[in-house]
XYZ file of C-alpha atoms in Angstrom:
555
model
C -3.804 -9.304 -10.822
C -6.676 -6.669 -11.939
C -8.389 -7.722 -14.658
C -8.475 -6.006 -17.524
C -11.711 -3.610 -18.638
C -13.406 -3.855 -21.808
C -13.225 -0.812 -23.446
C -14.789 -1.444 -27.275
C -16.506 1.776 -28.813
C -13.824 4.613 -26.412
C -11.570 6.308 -28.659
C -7.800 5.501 -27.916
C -4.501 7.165 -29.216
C -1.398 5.671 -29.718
C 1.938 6.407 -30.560
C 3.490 4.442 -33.319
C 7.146 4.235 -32.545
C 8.687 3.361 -35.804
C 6.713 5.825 -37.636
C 6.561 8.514 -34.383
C 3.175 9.297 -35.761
C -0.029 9.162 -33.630
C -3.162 6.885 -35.006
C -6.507 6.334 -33.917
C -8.107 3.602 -32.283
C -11.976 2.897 -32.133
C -14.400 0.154 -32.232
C -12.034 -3.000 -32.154
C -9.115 -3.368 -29.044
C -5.992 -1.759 -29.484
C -2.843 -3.518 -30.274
C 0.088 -4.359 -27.544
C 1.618 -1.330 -26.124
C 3.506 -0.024 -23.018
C 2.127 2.783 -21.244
C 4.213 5.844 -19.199
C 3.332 7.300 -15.813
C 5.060 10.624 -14.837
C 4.176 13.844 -13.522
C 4.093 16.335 -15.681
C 7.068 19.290 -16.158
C 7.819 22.218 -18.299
C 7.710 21.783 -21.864
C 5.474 18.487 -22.231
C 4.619 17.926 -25.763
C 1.059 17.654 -26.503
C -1.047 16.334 -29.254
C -1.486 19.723 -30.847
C 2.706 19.978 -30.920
C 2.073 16.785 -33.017
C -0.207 17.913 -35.564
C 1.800 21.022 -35.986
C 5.296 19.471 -36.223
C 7.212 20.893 -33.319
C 7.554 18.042 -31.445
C 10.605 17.929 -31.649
C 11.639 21.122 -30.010
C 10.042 20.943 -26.907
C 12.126 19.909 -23.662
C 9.558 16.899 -22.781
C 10.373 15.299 -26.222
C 13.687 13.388 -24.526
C 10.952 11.746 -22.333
C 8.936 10.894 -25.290
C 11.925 9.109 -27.030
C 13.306 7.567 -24.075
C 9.545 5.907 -23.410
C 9.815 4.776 -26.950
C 13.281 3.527 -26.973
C 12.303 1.241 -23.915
C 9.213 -0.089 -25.235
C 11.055 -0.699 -28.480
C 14.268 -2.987 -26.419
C 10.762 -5.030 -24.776
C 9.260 -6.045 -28.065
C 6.506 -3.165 -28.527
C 5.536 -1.264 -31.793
C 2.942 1.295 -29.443
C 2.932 3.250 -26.311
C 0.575 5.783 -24.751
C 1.354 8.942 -22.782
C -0.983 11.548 -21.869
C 0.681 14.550 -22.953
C 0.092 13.452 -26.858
C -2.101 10.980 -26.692
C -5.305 12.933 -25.615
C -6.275 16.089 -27.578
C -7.501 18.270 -24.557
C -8.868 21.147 -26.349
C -11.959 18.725 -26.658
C -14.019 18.978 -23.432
C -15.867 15.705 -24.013
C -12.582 13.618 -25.646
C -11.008 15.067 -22.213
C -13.904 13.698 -20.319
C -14.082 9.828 -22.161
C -10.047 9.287 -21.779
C -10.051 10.317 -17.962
C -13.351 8.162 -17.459
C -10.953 5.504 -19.218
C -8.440 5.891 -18.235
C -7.544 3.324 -15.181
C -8.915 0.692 -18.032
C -5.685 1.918 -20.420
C -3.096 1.178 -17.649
C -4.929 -2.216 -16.727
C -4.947 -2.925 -20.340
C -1.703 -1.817 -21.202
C 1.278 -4.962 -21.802
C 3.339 -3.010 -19.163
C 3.616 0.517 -17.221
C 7.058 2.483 -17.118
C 6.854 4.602 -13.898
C 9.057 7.731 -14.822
C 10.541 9.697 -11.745
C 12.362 12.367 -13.429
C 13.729 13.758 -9.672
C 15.689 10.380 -9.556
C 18.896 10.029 -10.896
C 20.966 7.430 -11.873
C 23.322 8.201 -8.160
C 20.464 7.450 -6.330
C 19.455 4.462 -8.034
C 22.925 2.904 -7.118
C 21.692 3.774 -3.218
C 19.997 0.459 -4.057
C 21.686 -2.570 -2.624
C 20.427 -6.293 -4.916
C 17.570 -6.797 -2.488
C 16.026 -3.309 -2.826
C 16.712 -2.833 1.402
C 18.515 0.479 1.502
C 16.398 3.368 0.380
C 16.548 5.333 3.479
C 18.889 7.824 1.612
C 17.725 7.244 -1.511
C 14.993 10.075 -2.954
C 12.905 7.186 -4.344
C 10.502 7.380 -1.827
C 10.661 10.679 -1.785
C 10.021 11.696 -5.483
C 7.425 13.723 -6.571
C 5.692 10.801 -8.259
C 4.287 9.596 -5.030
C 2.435 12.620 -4.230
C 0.517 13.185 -7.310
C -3.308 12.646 -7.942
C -3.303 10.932 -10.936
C -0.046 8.013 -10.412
C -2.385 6.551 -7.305
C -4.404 4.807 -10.337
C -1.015 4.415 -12.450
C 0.598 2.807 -9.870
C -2.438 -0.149 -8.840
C -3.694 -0.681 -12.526
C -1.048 -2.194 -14.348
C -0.198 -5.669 -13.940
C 3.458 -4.775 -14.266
C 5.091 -1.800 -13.192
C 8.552 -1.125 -13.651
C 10.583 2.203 -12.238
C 12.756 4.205 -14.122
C 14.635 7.391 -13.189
C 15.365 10.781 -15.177
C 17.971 9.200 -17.483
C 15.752 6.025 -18.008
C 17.624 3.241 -15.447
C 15.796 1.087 -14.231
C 15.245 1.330 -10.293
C 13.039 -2.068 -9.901
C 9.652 -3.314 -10.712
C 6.467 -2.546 -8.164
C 7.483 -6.284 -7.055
C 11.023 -5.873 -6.091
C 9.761 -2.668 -4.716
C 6.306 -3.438 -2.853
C 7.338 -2.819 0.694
C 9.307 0.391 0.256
C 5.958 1.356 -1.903
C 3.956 -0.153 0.532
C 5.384 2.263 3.065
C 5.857 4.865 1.504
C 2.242 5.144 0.738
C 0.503 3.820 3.529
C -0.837 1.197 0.894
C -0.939 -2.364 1.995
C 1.502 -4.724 0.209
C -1.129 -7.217 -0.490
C -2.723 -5.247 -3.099
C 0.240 -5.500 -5.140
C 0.205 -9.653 -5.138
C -4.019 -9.980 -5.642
C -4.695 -6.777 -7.371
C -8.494 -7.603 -5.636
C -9.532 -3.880 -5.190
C -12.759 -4.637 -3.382
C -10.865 -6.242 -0.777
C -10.307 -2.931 0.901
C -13.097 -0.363 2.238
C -13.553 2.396 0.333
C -12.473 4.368 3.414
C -9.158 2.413 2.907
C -9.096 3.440 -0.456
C -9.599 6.905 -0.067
C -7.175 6.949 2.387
C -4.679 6.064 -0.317
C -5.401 9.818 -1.605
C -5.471 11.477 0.937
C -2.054 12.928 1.374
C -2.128 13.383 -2.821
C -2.116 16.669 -5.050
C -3.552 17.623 -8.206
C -3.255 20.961 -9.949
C -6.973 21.201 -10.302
C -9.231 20.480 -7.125
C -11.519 18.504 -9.232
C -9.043 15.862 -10.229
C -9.228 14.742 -7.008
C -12.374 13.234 -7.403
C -11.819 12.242 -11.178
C -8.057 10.405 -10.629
C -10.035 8.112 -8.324
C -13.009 7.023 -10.967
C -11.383 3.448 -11.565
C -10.828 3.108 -8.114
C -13.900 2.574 -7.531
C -15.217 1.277 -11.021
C -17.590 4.416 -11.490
C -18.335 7.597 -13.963
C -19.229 10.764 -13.748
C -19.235 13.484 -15.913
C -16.405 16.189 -15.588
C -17.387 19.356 -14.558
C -14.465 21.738 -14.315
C -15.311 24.810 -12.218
C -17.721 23.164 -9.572
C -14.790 22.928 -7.109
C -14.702 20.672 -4.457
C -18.645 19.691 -5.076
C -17.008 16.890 -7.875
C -15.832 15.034 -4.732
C -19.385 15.063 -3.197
C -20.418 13.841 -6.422
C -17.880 10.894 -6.583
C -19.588 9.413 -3.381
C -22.579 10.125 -4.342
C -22.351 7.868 -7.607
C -19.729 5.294 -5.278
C -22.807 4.738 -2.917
C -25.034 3.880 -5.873
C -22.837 0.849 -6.894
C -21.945 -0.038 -2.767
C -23.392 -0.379 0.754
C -20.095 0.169 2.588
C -20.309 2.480 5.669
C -16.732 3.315 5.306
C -17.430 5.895 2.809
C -19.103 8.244 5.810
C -16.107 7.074 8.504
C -14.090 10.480 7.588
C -12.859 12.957 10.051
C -10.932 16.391 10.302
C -10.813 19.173 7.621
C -12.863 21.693 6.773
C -14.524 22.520 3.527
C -13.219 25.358 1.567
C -16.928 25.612 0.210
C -19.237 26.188 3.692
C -22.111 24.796 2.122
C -20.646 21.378 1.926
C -19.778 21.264 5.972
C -22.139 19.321 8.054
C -22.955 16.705 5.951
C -22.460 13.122 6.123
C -20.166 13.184 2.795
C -16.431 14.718 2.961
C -15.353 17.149 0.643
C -11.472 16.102 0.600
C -9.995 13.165 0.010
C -7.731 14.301 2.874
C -10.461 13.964 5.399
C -9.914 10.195 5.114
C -6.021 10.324 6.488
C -6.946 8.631 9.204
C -9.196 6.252 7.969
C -6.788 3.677 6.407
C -7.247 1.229 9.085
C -11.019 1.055 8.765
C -12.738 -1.882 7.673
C -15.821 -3.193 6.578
C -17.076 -6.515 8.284
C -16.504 -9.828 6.923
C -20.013 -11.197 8.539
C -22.194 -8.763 9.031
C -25.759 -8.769 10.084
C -28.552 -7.148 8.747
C -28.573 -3.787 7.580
C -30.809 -2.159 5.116
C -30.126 -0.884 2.514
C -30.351 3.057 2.143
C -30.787 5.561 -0.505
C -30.044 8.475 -1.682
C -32.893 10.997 -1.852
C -32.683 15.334 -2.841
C -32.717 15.740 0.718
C -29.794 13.457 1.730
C -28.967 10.008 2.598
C -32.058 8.062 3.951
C -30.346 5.288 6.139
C -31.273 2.822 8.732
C -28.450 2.892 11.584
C -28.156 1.959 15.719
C -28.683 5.215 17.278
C -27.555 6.347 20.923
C -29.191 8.614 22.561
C -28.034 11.560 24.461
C -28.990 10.060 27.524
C -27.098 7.128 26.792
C -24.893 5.498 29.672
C -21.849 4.873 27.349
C -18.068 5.506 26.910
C -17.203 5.568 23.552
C -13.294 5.987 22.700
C -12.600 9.144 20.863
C -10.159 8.035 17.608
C -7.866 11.559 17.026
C -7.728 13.095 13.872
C -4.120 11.965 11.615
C -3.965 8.787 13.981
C -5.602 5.243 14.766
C -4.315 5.866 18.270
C -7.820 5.965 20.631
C -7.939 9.358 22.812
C -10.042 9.237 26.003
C -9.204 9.893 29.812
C -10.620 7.585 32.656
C -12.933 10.050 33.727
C -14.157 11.932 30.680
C -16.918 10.513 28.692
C -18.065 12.624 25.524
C -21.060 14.325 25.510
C -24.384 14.772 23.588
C -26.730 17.745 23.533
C -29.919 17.268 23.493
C -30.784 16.908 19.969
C -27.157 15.325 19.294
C -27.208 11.325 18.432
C -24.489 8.761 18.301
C -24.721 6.697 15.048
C -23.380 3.456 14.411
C -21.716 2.473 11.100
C -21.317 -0.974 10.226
C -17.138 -1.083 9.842
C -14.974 -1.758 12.140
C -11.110 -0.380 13.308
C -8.510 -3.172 11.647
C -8.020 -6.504 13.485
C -10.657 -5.443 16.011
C -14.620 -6.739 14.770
C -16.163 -6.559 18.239
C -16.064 -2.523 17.771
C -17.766 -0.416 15.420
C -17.414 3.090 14.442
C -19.528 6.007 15.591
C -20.067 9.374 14.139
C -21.953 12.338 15.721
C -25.091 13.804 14.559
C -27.448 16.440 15.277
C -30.992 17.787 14.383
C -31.194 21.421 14.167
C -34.534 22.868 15.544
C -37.296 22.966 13.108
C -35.598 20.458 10.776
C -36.385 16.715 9.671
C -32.941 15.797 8.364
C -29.761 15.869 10.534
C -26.407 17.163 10.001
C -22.747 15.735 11.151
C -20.987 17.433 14.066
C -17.771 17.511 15.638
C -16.072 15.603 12.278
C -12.750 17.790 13.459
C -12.385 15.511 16.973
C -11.759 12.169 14.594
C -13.940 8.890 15.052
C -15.067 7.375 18.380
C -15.361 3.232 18.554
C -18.393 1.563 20.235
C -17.774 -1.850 21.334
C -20.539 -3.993 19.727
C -21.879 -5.289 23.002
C -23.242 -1.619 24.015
C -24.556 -1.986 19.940
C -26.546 -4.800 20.756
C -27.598 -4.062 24.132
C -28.201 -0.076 24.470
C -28.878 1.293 20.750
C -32.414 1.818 19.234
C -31.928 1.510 15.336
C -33.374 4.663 14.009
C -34.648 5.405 10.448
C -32.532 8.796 9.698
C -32.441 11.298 6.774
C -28.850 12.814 6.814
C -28.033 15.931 4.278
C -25.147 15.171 2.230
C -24.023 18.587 2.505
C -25.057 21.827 4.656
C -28.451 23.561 2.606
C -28.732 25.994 4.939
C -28.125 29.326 4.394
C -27.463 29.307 8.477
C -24.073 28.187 9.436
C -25.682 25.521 11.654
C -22.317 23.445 13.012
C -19.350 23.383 14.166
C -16.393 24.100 14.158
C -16.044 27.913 12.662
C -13.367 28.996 10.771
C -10.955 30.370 13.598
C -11.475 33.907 13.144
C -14.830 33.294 13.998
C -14.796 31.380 17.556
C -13.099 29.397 20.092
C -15.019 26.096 20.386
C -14.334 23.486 23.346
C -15.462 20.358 21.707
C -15.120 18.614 24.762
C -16.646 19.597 28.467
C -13.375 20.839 30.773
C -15.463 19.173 34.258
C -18.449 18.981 34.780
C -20.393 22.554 36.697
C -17.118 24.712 35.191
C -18.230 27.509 33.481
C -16.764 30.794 31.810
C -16.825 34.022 34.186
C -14.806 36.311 32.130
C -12.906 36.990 29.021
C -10.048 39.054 28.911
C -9.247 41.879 27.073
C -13.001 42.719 27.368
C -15.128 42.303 24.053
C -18.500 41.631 22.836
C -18.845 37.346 23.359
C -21.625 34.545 23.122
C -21.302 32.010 24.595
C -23.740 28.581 24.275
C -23.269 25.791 26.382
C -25.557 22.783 27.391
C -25.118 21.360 30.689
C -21.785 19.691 30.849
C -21.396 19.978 27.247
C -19.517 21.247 24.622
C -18.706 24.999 24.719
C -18.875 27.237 21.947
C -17.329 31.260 22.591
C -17.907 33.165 19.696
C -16.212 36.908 19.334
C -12.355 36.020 18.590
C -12.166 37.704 15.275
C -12.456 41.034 17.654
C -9.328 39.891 19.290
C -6.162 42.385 19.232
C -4.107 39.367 19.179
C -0.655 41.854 20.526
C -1.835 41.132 23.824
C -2.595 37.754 25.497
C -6.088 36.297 25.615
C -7.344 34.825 28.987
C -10.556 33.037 29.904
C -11.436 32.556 33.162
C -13.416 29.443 34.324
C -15.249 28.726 37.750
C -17.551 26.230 39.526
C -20.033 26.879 41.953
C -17.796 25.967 44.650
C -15.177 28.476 43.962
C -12.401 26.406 42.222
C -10.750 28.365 38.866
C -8.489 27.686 36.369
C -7.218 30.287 33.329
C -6.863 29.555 29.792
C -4.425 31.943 28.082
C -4.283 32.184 24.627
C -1.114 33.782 22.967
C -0.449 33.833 18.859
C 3.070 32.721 18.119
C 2.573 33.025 14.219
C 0.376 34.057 11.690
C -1.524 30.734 12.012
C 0.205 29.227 15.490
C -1.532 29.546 18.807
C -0.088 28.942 22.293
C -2.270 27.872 24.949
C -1.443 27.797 28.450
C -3.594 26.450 31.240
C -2.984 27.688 34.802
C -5.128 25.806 37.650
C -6.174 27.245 40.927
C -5.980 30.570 39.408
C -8.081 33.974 39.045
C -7.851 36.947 37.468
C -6.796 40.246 39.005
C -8.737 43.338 39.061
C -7.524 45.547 36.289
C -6.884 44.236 32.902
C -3.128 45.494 33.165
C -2.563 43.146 36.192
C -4.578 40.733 34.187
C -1.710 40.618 31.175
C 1.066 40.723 34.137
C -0.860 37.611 35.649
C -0.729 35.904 32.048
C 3.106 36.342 31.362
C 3.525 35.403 34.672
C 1.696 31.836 34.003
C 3.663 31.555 30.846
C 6.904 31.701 32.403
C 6.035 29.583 34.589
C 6.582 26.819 31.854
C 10.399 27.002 32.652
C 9.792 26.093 36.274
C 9.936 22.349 37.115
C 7.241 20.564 38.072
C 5.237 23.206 37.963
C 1.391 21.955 36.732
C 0.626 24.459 33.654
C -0.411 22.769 30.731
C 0.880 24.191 27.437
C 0.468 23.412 23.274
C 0.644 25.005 20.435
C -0.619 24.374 16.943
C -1.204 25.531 13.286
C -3.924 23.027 12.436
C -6.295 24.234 13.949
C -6.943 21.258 16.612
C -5.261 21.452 20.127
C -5.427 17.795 22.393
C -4.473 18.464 26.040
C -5.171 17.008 29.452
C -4.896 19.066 31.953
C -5.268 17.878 35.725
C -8.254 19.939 37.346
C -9.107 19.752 40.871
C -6.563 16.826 40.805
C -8.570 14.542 38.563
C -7.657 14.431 34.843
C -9.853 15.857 32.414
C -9.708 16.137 28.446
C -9.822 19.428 27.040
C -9.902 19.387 22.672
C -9.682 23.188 21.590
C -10.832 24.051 17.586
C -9.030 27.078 17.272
């Protein structure tokens, strides 16, 4: 299992059961003691409620003695919780225990995992081999979707479950593949406890579908993770997760940490660079791995200006077909006759990881080199990860000496996508020669295209969004197709593609024409591609000039 950290000279509390007083340790190790993991409720009792003496009249005290009362029945004088254990009206003891912490629970003689939305009912859901927690709410407790219990729950070398009245559901053994499943963690970690087995792209996906009340404990419940420190700055918002990776690539050289995709920053000025700002932008990175044999490459750095790397670069010009990997899947999205394109300044660049169970691909991510600028941004995170196959590496790719900004420094709002009040961006070219000939209602519009490339149509925050919004694109030979746009809800948008189709003269025909291609959805057979959505992202293939062609919408 993990081994356990040296942590001589850090401060620790612990509870002293028979005396239910807390003392101070420093300097030498701690003795034995059992350590709880919870989320916290109304009415925890914190070290302050110690030194004043009302304890005992708080609601969170029952979990207190129930903790002890356990550790007492397995032999232990000493437990640790975090509620009392940790005086947090100290900024810097606040900022030693957390940096600590995931050395406590690898220390501690055992963890009691404490889902208080778990009764003793659903316990009994639990047949002798643990196989029959479909209907029970232990994979469904609250426990699994906190911050902090990621690091509770892979410390420890033994972890045992309790629920709210304190029976025991089964230790993390008995319980690995419901875990395992339940969190998208693999099972293996459970037997080796090897941490560095998995890419940090793995790991972070472990967090990604995780809450914490404060938006920079996302970055600081994942310090032990990934055996670093940091300082804790509360107030600098999602910039502590920049940070995290920034102090993660000083210790590592795995390309993982940049194979992130979808999400945008709350914070604009951390969109566009090669670092995420979420630990949710890594959902669909849990199948990414570094090589096991690698060959060579450099080393890079981190400079004021960004991350100074040595990578294989395609081209725009580049004859290749890489494989588009979706956003919130490891599922590869790519027609026959679609290849994604490049702008001119755009790039392709190679990381050196790989999908799972699959070596002779590697992942790419786009970049691009706004005019008058050295250092390069990242584009298009929203439409996922594409794969390479390492062949077209070897053969076609130049390796290129890059500077890439960690974040956006621009004042500009250089990339894409917008937020969607802003624009309508097709991340993906419809067919080739299309182009848009008119927008509907009529509005003031930009539009910037390259040639066969991604479309950007800026102007939808003017949008009366009562009425139905239709786009109408031709090629030089005459063929059309519509793209209506209709908002269902608040933050739901219908799209509806009708082929062979223009608009009528007046802009009253023009909404009759609309509904009419919308109810056309009810008749069979009838080619009108429709989806909604209220992330943001839209994935359709519509058939156009009876070919199949890709069409990704950032709405």
């Amino acid at each position: 299992m993990l081994r356990g950290l040296s942590l001589c000279g850090v401060k620790m509390r612990l509870l002293h059961i028979p005396s239910m007083k807390i003392v101070e340790y420093q300097g030498e190790g701690p003795p034995p003691y059992a350590i709880l993991s919870h989320t916290w409720s109304i009415g925890e009792v914190l070290f302050s409620d110690f030194q004043e003496g009302r304890e005992q009249q708080l609601r969170g005290y029952s979990k207190i003695t129930g903790c002890c009362e356990q550790a007492t029945s397995d032999g232990l004088e000493y437990v640790w919780i975090d509620t009392c254990c940790i005086d947090k009206r100290s900024s810097s003891e606040l900022s030693e225990a957390i940096n600590s912490m995931f050395g406590w629970y690898q220390n501690a003689a055992i963890c009691y995992a404490y889902l208080g939305d778990v009764d003793e009912g659903q316990v009994a859901e639990f047949d002798d081999v643990r196989g029959h927690h479909g209907s029970s709410s232990f994979s469904k407790s609250r426990w699994f979707t906190r911050g902090w219990t990621l690091q509770e729950l892979l410390a420890p070398s033994h972890v045992v479950f309790f629920s709210g009245n304190w029976s025991v559901i089964g230790t993390r053994d008995q319980l690995k593949d419901i875990i395992a499943k339940t969190t998208a963690i693999d099972a293996g970690i459970f037997d080796n406890g090897v941490l560095e087995a998995y890419s940090i792209a793995q790991r972070m996906s472990w967090a990604s579908g995780r809450a914490t009340t404060r938006i920079e404990d996302q970055a600081y419940c994942l310090l032990g993770l990934f055996g670093v420190n940091i300082p804790l700055l509360y107030g600098e918002g999602q910039r502590a997760f920049v940070r995290l990776q920034r102090e993660i690539m000083r210790e590592s050289d795995d390309h993982s940490i940049f194979a992130w995709s979808s999400g945008q920053a709350e914070d604009d000025s951390l969109n566009g660079g090669i670092l995420a700002s979420s630990p949710s932008q890594f959902a669909s990175s849990g199948h990414i791995r570094r090589p096991e044999t690698t060959e060579f490459y450099p080393p890079y750095a981190i400079t004021n200006k960004g991350v100074q790397i040595s990578l294989p670069v395609f081209e725009a010009e580049s004859n290749i077909s890489p494989q588009l990997i979706a956003p919130q899947t490891t599922e590869t999205f790519s027609t026959p006759s679609v290849t994604l394109t490049m702008t001119s300044l755009q790039k392709l660049a190679v990381l050196n990881c790989h999908p799972l169970n699959n070596d002779a691909l590697r992942i790419g991510i786009f970049i691009d080199r706004p005019q008058e600028t050295l250092s390069h941004l990242r584009t298009y995170y929203d439409l996922g990860l594409v794969t390479v196959s390492l062949d077209e590496v070897r053969g076609k790719a130049t390796r290129v000496e890059l500077l890439i900004r960690t974040h956006n420094q621009s004042v500009e709002r250089l990339i894409r996508p917008f937020s969607e009040t802003d624009e309508l961006l097709f991340t993906q070219p419809l067919v080739a020669k299309f182009t848009l000939h008119r927008v509907v209602p009529d509005m003031k519009w930009h539009c910037e295209s390259a040639d066969h490339g991604p479309l950007t149509i800026k102007g939808l925050s003017t949008l009366n969004w009562r009425q139905n919004w239709v786009l109408e694109f031709r090629d030089p030979e005459g063929h059309t197709f519509l793209l209506v746009l209709q908002r269902a809800a608040p933050r739901k948008i219908r799209v509806f593609i009708a082929e062979n189709a223009q608009m009528a003269a007046s802009e009253k025909d023009i909404n009759h024409q609309a509904r009419d291609a919308i109810d056309r959805l009810r008749v069979p057979g009838d080619r009108v591609a429709h989806q909604e959505s209220s992330s943001g992202l839209l994935y359709l293939s519509p058939r156009i000039r009876e070919r199949p062609h890709a069409l990704i919408l950032s709405l």
